[in-house]
Amino acid sequence: MQPASRIMEGADEAPLLSLRAITKTYGAVEALKGVDIDVHAGEVLAICGDNGAGKSSLIRIVSGAQEPTGGTIALRGEPIRLRSPQDALQRGVATIYQDLALAPRLSIAQNVFLGSELTRPVLGLPFARLLDKRRMAEEARGYLQRLAIDVADMTTPVERLSGGQRQAVAIGRALRWDAELIIMDEPTAALGVKETAQVLDLIRRLRAEGRTVILISHNMADVVSVATRVVILKSGRKVTEEPTVGLDADTLAHMVMTGKKP
Amino acid sequence: MRHFLSTYGTALAGLAIVIFFAVATPAFATPGNLSIILKETSFLAILALGFALALMTAELDLSIAEVASLAAVITGALVHAGQPVWIAVAAGLGAGLLCGVANGLAVTSLRVPSLIATLGTAAVAKGLAFMITQGVAFVGRWPTGFTGLARGSLLGVPNLVWWLVGVAATIFVFVNWTRAGSHLVATGEAEEAARLAGIRTARMKRLGLGLSGLLAGGTAVLLAASVSSAAPNMAGDHFLYAIAAVLLGMTMFTPGKPNVIGTLVAAFTLKALGNGLILLGAAYYVQDIVLGLIIVGSVALSAAAMRRAAFVKKLSFRT
């Protein structure tokens, strides 16, 4: 079988994100023991593994929430350090955290523009800028429409939305940053069947827009349904990396448990 | 209808109370008495708005009254010593701000829960106030340049009310229409989400607590100017009132959230209630009992709306 990267588009270009020999230790615990992963533009890469496999540590490193103990990160071929989530966002890497991403009582527009609100000058004064609520509402609506989510009122508090709509709001924030690489941490973990389908559809739409997605998931059916490639971690090491073509959920579950194909 | 009641119910109840007193006692709705209520409201609301700003970042500032007393004593001491008015005013505001910043640093840098940090600051401020005055009050014939800050009127409206309008309008615009204001609110609503979105939440907490201290200082200056004296416990009576104003204010307009307009309406309602009770001949201690019931009742009323906000965790000691 060919290495996955050969069959991806743009294989002759540098990977969008390249992780080399990434290690992370917490005191005496080695969460990551030298992981190499390439993420190619336009793919949906699933990262799977049992609890304690190192998924969360890896995500925290790529999202800028933590720096690795060792190893290098390159974005579009250029070595970088991600010092904070803000740093990662500005480089086009947005992470959507499982439960922490949204402020439930704030509106859709406020959540999409959280931390990066739009302002407009007032009375032509150079330093007096007030929030441009109308433009934020319009643009937030635009992002949600791109994700085929129709909510009438952008001032609706996020707590009144369904689980699928909330994920769309979180993705809307990533679109607002024009993130090229979107990392989604267990986006369907708390959702019902219908909402899960909605979120998987959101991921397909992101891919159709040419964005790259890293999907962390326990749900093997989700993974084979939307991911183009899967990386399996076990005890802090990468044990498998292959395209999802031809894989079914049961085979994948077996691979996650044993690290080998049946 | 239910939405209307949960948004405006307590504000309407306040209006009903005002109408009740106006009918029940002829002395209530006189221009003189209403002017007294409005002036009292001004002190209370400015102090309460500070508490509200700290609460918006999910921190409790229990030091507002003692900080205000300390600031009043510092201002009073300087006026009493014949220092220029602007120096006395700046010192009062500065003392308040300094206490607020100390609270902010204790919470963000030393990681002391605000409940504890501000109680400590309150004790220190109280001690300092007694130290400066040696337990007595500064009373005197103070220059009108100072007392005029609180006593005069402009266009028929008491200066105190103008101060309140200016302060409240500034805070309203800040909270609702500026980036920093929305970062302040987001910090209290969902600290982790705000931090992950790049908001400097620790800085916002220092800002909220710092402004709370500054407004306590402002209240102190106006209080001292209004009564031409400064005593080491002069703002003590305003403490529960201020907390009640913010919590009652959270039951109206944007239920479950500390808000500027709600705080103003609640402050006026509380002062009208206290004033009306006295005019009806109720004993002085009835006010405290009513205040206590309002504090608990307000939180019970907005409990459903508050459940998911970060500051509820603070209020229930899960810091």
mmCIF file of N, CA, C and O in Angstrom, chain B residues 199-260:
data_model
loop_
_atom_site.group_PDB
_atom_site.id
_atom_site.type_symbol
_atom_site.label_atom_id
_atom_site.label_comp_id
_atom_site.label_asym_id
_atom_site.label_seq_id
_atom_site.Cartn_x
_atom_site.Cartn_y
_atom_site.Cartn_z
ATOM 1 N N ILE B 199 -8.895 36.212 25.482
ATOM 2 C CA ILE B 199 -9.190 37.322 26.387
ATOM 3 C C ILE B 199 -8.309 37.200 27.627
ATOM 4 O O ILE B 199 -8.144 36.109 28.169
ATOM 5 N N ARG B 200 -7.737 38.311 28.041
ATOM 6 C CA ARG B 200 -6.860 38.276 29.225
ATOM 7 C C ARG B 200 -7.722 38.369 30.469
ATOM 8 O O ARG B 200 -7.995 39.443 30.999
ATOM 9 N N THR B 201 -8.150 37.205 30.935
ATOM 10 C CA THR B 201 -9.165 37.167 31.989
ATOM 11 C C THR B 201 -8.639 37.700 33.319
ATOM 12 O O THR B 201 -9.371 38.357 34.045
ATOM 13 N N ALA B 202 -7.365 37.437 33.624
ATOM 14 C CA ALA B 202 -6.819 37.936 34.892
ATOM 15 C C ALA B 202 -6.826 39.469 34.891
ATOM 16 O O ALA B 202 -7.187 40.111 35.869
ATOM 17 N N ARG B 203 -6.466 40.032 33.751
ATOM 18 C CA ARG B 203 -6.457 41.492 33.637
ATOM 19 C C ARG B 203 -7.877 42.046 33.814
ATOM 20 O O ARG B 203 -8.082 43.086 34.439
ATOM 21 N N MET B 204 -8.850 41.335 33.249
ATOM 22 C CA MET B 204 -10.245 41.778 33.371
ATOM 23 C C MET B 204 -10.716 41.730 34.827
ATOM 24 O O MET B 204 -11.464 42.591 35.277
ATOM 25 N N LYS B 205 -10.272 40.722 35.566
ATOM 26 C CA LYS B 205 -10.644 40.635 36.975
ATOM 27 C C LYS B 205 -10.003 41.775 37.767
ATOM 28 O O LYS B 205 -10.633 42.384 38.633
ATOM 29 N N ARG B 206 -8.750 42.080 37.431
ATOM 30 C CA ARG B 206 -8.097 43.214 38.108
ATOM 31 C C ARG B 206 -8.827 44.512 37.769
ATOM 32 O O ARG B 206 -9.001 45.382 38.623
ATOM 33 N N LEU B 207 -9.260 44.618 36.497
ATOM 34 C CA LEU B 207 -9.991 45.817 36.088
ATOM 35 C C LEU B 207 -11.304 45.940 36.856
ATOM 36 O O LEU B 207 -11.630 47.002 37.398
ATOM 37 N N GLY B 208 -12.072 44.857 36.932
ATOM 38 C CA GLY B 208 -13.359 44.885 37.621
ATOM 39 C C GLY B 208 -13.196 45.257 39.087
ATOM 40 O O GLY B 208 -13.905 46.128 39.607
ATOM 41 N N LEU B 209 -12.244 44.610 39.756
ATOM 42 C CA LEU B 209 -12.042 44.896 41.177
ATOM 43 C C LEU B 209 -11.431 46.284 41.373
ATOM 44 O O LEU B 209 -11.760 46.989 42.338
ATOM 45 N N GLY B 210 -10.562 46.687 40.458
ATOM 46 C CA GLY B 210 -9.968 48.023 40.540
ATOM 47 C C GLY B 210 -11.029 49.109 40.400
ATOM 48 O O GLY B 210 -11.061 50.078 41.172
ATOM 49 N N LEU B 211 -11.928 48.934 39.422
ATOM 50 C CA LEU B 211 -12.999 49.917 39.232
ATOM 51 C C LEU B 211 -13.931 49.928 40.434
ATOM 52 O O LEU B 211 -14.434 50.988 40.838
ATOM 53 N N SER B 212 -14.149 48.762 41.025
ATOM 54 C CA SER B 212 -14.985 48.705 42.216
ATOM 55 C C SER B 212 -14.377 49.563 43.320
ATOM 56 O O SER B 212 -15.072 50.340 43.992
ATOM 57 N N GLY B 213 -13.066 49.454 43.507
ATOM 58 C CA GLY B 213 -12.381 50.278 44.495
ATOM 59 C C GLY B 213 -12.461 51.758 44.155
ATOM 60 O O GLY B 213 -12.737 52.605 45.013
ATOM 61 N N LEU B 214 -12.238 52.074 42.863
ATOM 62 C CA LEU B 214 -12.281 53.478 42.434
ATOM 63 C C LEU B 214 -13.663 54.083 42.707
ATOM 64 O O LEU B 214 -13.776 55.219 43.194
ATOM 65 N N LEU B 215 -14.707 53.330 42.413
ATOM 66 C CA LEU B 215 -16.059 53.847 42.628
ATOM 67 C C LEU B 215 -16.369 53.956 44.120
ATOM 68 O O LEU B 215 -17.101 54.866 44.538
ATOM 69 N N ALA B 216 -15.797 53.064 44.930
ATOM 70 C CA ALA B 216 -15.945 53.214 46.378
ATOM 71 C C ALA B 216 -15.289 54.530 46.809
ATOM 72 O O ALA B 216 -15.835 55.269 47.637
ATOM 73 N N GLY B 217 -14.120 54.834 46.221
ATOM 74 C CA GLY B 217 -13.449 56.103 46.500
ATOM 75 C C GLY B 217 -14.311 57.290 46.080
ATOM 76 O O GLY B 217 -14.429 58.278 46.812
ATOM 77 N N GLY B 218 -14.925 57.183 44.902
ATOM 78 C CA GLY B 218 -15.794 58.259 44.420
ATOM 79 C C GLY B 218 -16.985 58.477 45.335
ATOM 80 O O GLY B 218 -17.341 59.614 45.672
ATOM 81 N N THR B 219 -17.594 57.382 45.774
ATOM 82 C CA THR B 219 -18.715 57.469 46.703
ATOM 83 C C THR B 219 -18.278 58.176 47.984
ATOM 84 O O THR B 219 -18.996 59.018 48.526
ATOM 85 N N ALA B 220 -17.075 57.819 48.431
ATOM 86 C CA ALA B 220 -16.552 58.375 49.678
ATOM 87 C C ALA B 220 -16.397 59.883 49.586
ATOM 88 O O ALA B 220 -16.778 60.626 50.501
ATOM 89 N N VAL B 221 -15.840 60.360 48.468
ATOM 90 C CA VAL B 221 -15.635 61.800 48.296
ATOM 91 C C VAL B 221 -16.983 62.522 48.366
ATOM 92 O O VAL B 221 -17.133 63.544 49.057
ATOM 93 N N LEU B 222 -17.972 61.967 47.652
ATOM 94 C CA LEU B 222 -19.290 62.614 47.634
ATOM 95 C C LEU B 222 -19.947 62.571 49.015
ATOM 96 O O LEU B 222 -20.578 63.544 49.444
ATOM 97 N N LEU B 223 -19.789 61.435 49.700
ATOM 98 C CA LEU B 223 -20.361 61.321 51.050
ATOM 99 C C LEU B 223 -19.763 62.383 51.976
ATOM 100 O O LEU B 223 -20.488 63.089 52.691
ATOM 101 N N ALA B 224 -18.424 62.482 51.960
ATOM 102 C CA ALA B 224 -17.749 63.427 52.849
ATOM 103 C C ALA B 224 -18.152 64.860 52.510
ATOM 104 O O ALA B 224 -18.410 65.672 53.392
ATOM 105 N N ALA B 225 -18.234 65.148 51.188
ATOM 106 C CA ALA B 225 -18.608 66.493 50.770
ATOM 107 C C ALA B 225 -20.044 66.799 51.186
ATOM 108 O O ALA B 225 -20.372 67.920 51.581
ATOM 109 N N SER B 226 -20.878 65.797 51.119
ATOM 110 C CA SER B 226 -22.290 66.002 51.407
ATOM 111 C C SER B 226 -22.535 66.319 52.878
ATOM 112 O O SER B 226 -23.357 67.174 53.215
ATOM 113 N N VAL B 227 -21.820 65.641 53.766
ATOM 114 C CA VAL B 227 -22.081 65.846 55.197
ATOM 115 C C VAL B 227 -20.998 66.673 55.888
ATOM 116 O O VAL B 227 -21.041 66.856 57.102
ATOM 117 N N SER B 228 -20.016 67.184 55.113
ATOM 118 C CA SER B 228 -18.929 67.984 55.691
ATOM 119 C C SER B 228 -18.233 67.288 56.848
ATOM 120 O O SER B 228 -17.839 67.932 57.817
ATOM 121 N N SER B 229 -18.130 66.013 56.755
ATOM 122 C CA SER B 229 -17.400 65.321 57.809
ATOM 123 C C SER B 229 -16.943 63.977 57.281
ATOM 124 O O SER B 229 -17.389 63.521 56.218
ATOM 125 N N ALA B 230 -16.034 63.373 58.025
ATOM 126 C CA ALA B 230 -15.549 62.064 57.621
ATOM 127 C C ALA B 230 -15.297 61.240 58.864
ATOM 128 O O ALA B 230 -14.494 61.620 59.710
ATOM 129 N N ALA B 231 -16.013 60.138 58.981
ATOM 130 C CA ALA B 231 -15.869 59.271 60.143
ATOM 131 C C ALA B 231 -15.411 57.895 59.674
ATOM 132 O O ALA B 231 -15.673 57.506 58.528
ATOM 133 N N PRO B 232 -14.714 57.163 60.530
ATOM 134 C CA PRO B 232 -14.101 55.901 60.088
ATOM 135 C C PRO B 232 -15.087 54.780 59.764
ATOM 136 O O PRO B 232 -14.675 53.735 59.302
ATOM 137 N N ASN B 233 -16.365 54.973 60.003
ATOM 138 C CA ASN B 233 -17.315 53.909 59.655
ATOM 139 C C ASN B 233 -18.474 54.459 58.841
ATOM 140 O O ASN B 233 -19.560 53.899 58.824
ATOM 141 N N MET B 234 -18.235 55.596 58.166
ATOM 142 C CA MET B 234 -19.376 56.329 57.609
ATOM 143 C C MET B 234 -20.090 55.612 56.461
ATOM 144 O O MET B 234 -21.254 55.882 56.193
ATOM 145 N N ALA B 235 -19.405 54.702 55.771
ATOM 146 C CA ALA B 235 -20.069 54.048 54.634
ATOM 147 C C ALA B 235 -20.629 52.676 55.009
ATOM 148 O O ALA B 235 -21.207 51.989 54.176
ATOM 149 N N GLY B 236 -20.452 52.308 56.278
ATOM 150 C CA GLY B 236 -20.843 50.954 56.705
ATOM 151 C C GLY B 236 -22.290 50.608 56.401
ATOM 152 O O GLY B 236 -22.590 49.507 55.955
ATOM 153 N N ASP B 237 -23.184 51.583 56.602
ATOM 154 C CA ASP B 237 -24.604 51.307 56.388
ATOM 155 C C ASP B 237 -24.936 51.031 54.929
ATOM 156 O O ASP B 237 -25.972 50.478 54.603
ATOM 157 N N HIS B 238 -24.043 51.447 54.031
ATOM 158 C CA HIS B 238 -24.334 51.296 52.607
ATOM 159 C C HIS B 238 -24.005 49.903 52.087
ATOM 160 O O HIS B 238 -24.342 49.560 50.965
ATOM 161 N N PHE B 239 -23.303 49.105 52.904
ATOM 162 C CA PHE B 239 -22.787 47.826 52.408
ATOM 163 C C PHE B 239 -23.904 46.884 51.948
ATOM 164 O O PHE B 239 -23.973 46.481 50.791
ATOM 165 N N LEU B 240 -24.808 46.563 52.880
ATOM 166 C CA LEU B 240 -25.884 45.636 52.517
ATOM 167 C C LEU B 240 -26.802 46.236 51.459
ATOM 168 O O LEU B 240 -27.304 45.541 50.573
ATOM 169 N N TYR B 241 -27.003 47.548 51.569
ATOM 170 C CA TYR B 241 -27.832 48.219 50.560
ATOM 171 C C TYR B 241 -27.244 48.043 49.159
ATOM 172 O O TYR B 241 -27.962 47.772 48.194
ATOM 173 N N ALA B 242 -25.922 48.208 49.066
ATOM 174 C CA ALA B 242 -25.280 48.121 47.745
ATOM 175 C C ALA B 242 -25.403 46.706 47.185
ATOM 176 O O ALA B 242 -25.714 46.510 46.005
ATOM 177 N N ILE B 243 -25.161 45.729 48.039
ATOM 178 C CA ILE B 243 -25.269 44.343 47.572
ATOM 179 C C ILE B 243 -26.711 44.043 47.165
ATOM 180 O O ILE B 243 -26.974 43.438 46.118
ATOM 181 N N ALA B 244 -27.654 44.511 47.987
ATOM 182 C CA ALA B 244 -29.067 44.292 47.664
ATOM 183 C C ALA B 244 -29.421 44.965 46.336
ATOM 184 O O ALA B 244 -30.166 44.408 45.530
ATOM 185 N N ALA B 245 -28.876 46.168 46.100
ATOM 186 C CA ALA B 245 -29.196 46.879 44.859
ATOM 187 C C ALA B 245 -28.724 46.079 43.646
ATOM 188 O O ALA B 245 -29.442 45.949 42.652
ATOM 189 N N VAL B 246 -27.514 45.528 43.733
ATOM 190 C CA VAL B 246 -26.987 44.776 42.588
ATOM 191 C C VAL B 246 -27.790 43.491 42.383
ATOM 192 O O VAL B 246 -28.174 43.155 41.258
ATOM 193 N N LEU B 247 -28.063 42.772 43.482
ATOM 194 C CA LEU B 247 -28.766 41.495 43.362
ATOM 195 C C LEU B 247 -30.213 41.699 42.924
ATOM 196 O O LEU B 247 -30.727 40.968 42.076
ATOM 197 N N LEU B 248 -30.863 42.717 43.489
ATOM 198 C CA LEU B 248 -32.221 43.026 43.047
ATOM 199 C C LEU B 248 -32.200 43.485 41.591
ATOM 200 O O LEU B 248 -33.072 43.133 40.792
ATOM 201 N N GLY B 249 -31.163 44.249 41.236
ATOM 202 C CA GLY B 249 -31.013 44.696 39.851
ATOM 203 C C GLY B 249 -30.848 43.532 38.885
ATOM 204 O O GLY B 249 -31.232 43.616 37.726
ATOM 205 N N MET B 250 -30.289 42.439 39.382
ATOM 206 C CA MET B 250 -30.097 41.260 38.535
ATOM 207 C C MET B 250 -31.398 40.527 38.248
ATOM 208 O O MET B 250 -31.419 39.591 37.448
ATOM 209 N N THR B 251 -32.476 40.929 38.923
ATOM 210 C CA THR B 251 -33.761 40.288 38.626
ATOM 211 C C THR B 251 -34.497 41.017 37.516
ATOM 212 O O THR B 251 -35.578 40.608 37.121
ATOM 213 N N MET B 252 -33.931 42.121 37.023
ATOM 214 C CA MET B 252 -34.662 42.881 36.002
ATOM 215 C C MET B 252 -33.822 43.172 34.761
ATOM 216 O O MET B 252 -32.603 43.138 34.806
ATOM 217 N N PHE B 253 -34.509 43.426 33.665
ATOM 218 C CA PHE B 253 -33.940 43.829 32.370
ATOM 219 C C PHE B 253 -33.142 42.717 31.708
ATOM 220 O O PHE B 253 -33.496 42.265 30.629
ATOM 221 N N THR B 254 -32.029 42.295 32.289
ATOM 222 C CA THR B 254 -31.323 41.123 31.743
ATOM 223 C C THR B 254 -31.196 40.130 32.888
ATOM 224 O O THR B 254 -30.170 40.052 33.537
ATOM 225 N N PRO B 255 -32.280 39.386 33.162
ATOM 226 C CA PRO B 255 -32.362 38.575 34.370
ATOM 227 C C PRO B 255 -31.154 37.649 34.549
ATOM 228 O O PRO B 255 -30.702 37.019 33.602
ATOM 229 N N GLY B 256 -30.651 37.638 35.779
ATOM 230 C CA GLY B 256 -29.542 36.752 36.087
ATOM 231 C C GLY B 256 -28.177 37.356 35.841
ATOM 232 O O GLY B 256 -27.171 36.750 36.159
ATOM 233 N N LYS B 257 -28.131 38.559 35.266
ATOM 234 C CA LYS B 257 -26.842 39.195 35.002
ATOM 235 C C LYS B 257 -26.770 40.531 35.730
ATOM 236 O O LYS B 257 -27.732 41.299 35.696
ATOM 237 N N PRO B 258 -25.632 40.829 36.364
ATOM 238 C CA PRO B 258 -25.483 42.163 36.945
ATOM 239 C C PRO B 258 -25.607 43.183 35.823
ATOM 240 O O PRO B 258 -24.974 43.012 34.780
ATOM 241 N N ASN B 259 -26.428 44.193 35.992
ATOM 242 C CA ASN B 259 -26.561 45.176 34.912
ATOM 243 C C ASN B 259 -26.771 46.576 35.452
ATOM 244 O O ASN B 259 -27.239 46.767 36.574
ATOM 245 N N VAL B 260 -26.401 47.550 34.635
ATOM 246 C CA VAL B 260 -26.350 48.943 35.086
ATOM 247 C C VAL B 260 -27.749 49.489 35.365
ATOM 248 O O VAL B 260 -28.013 50.027 36.450
#
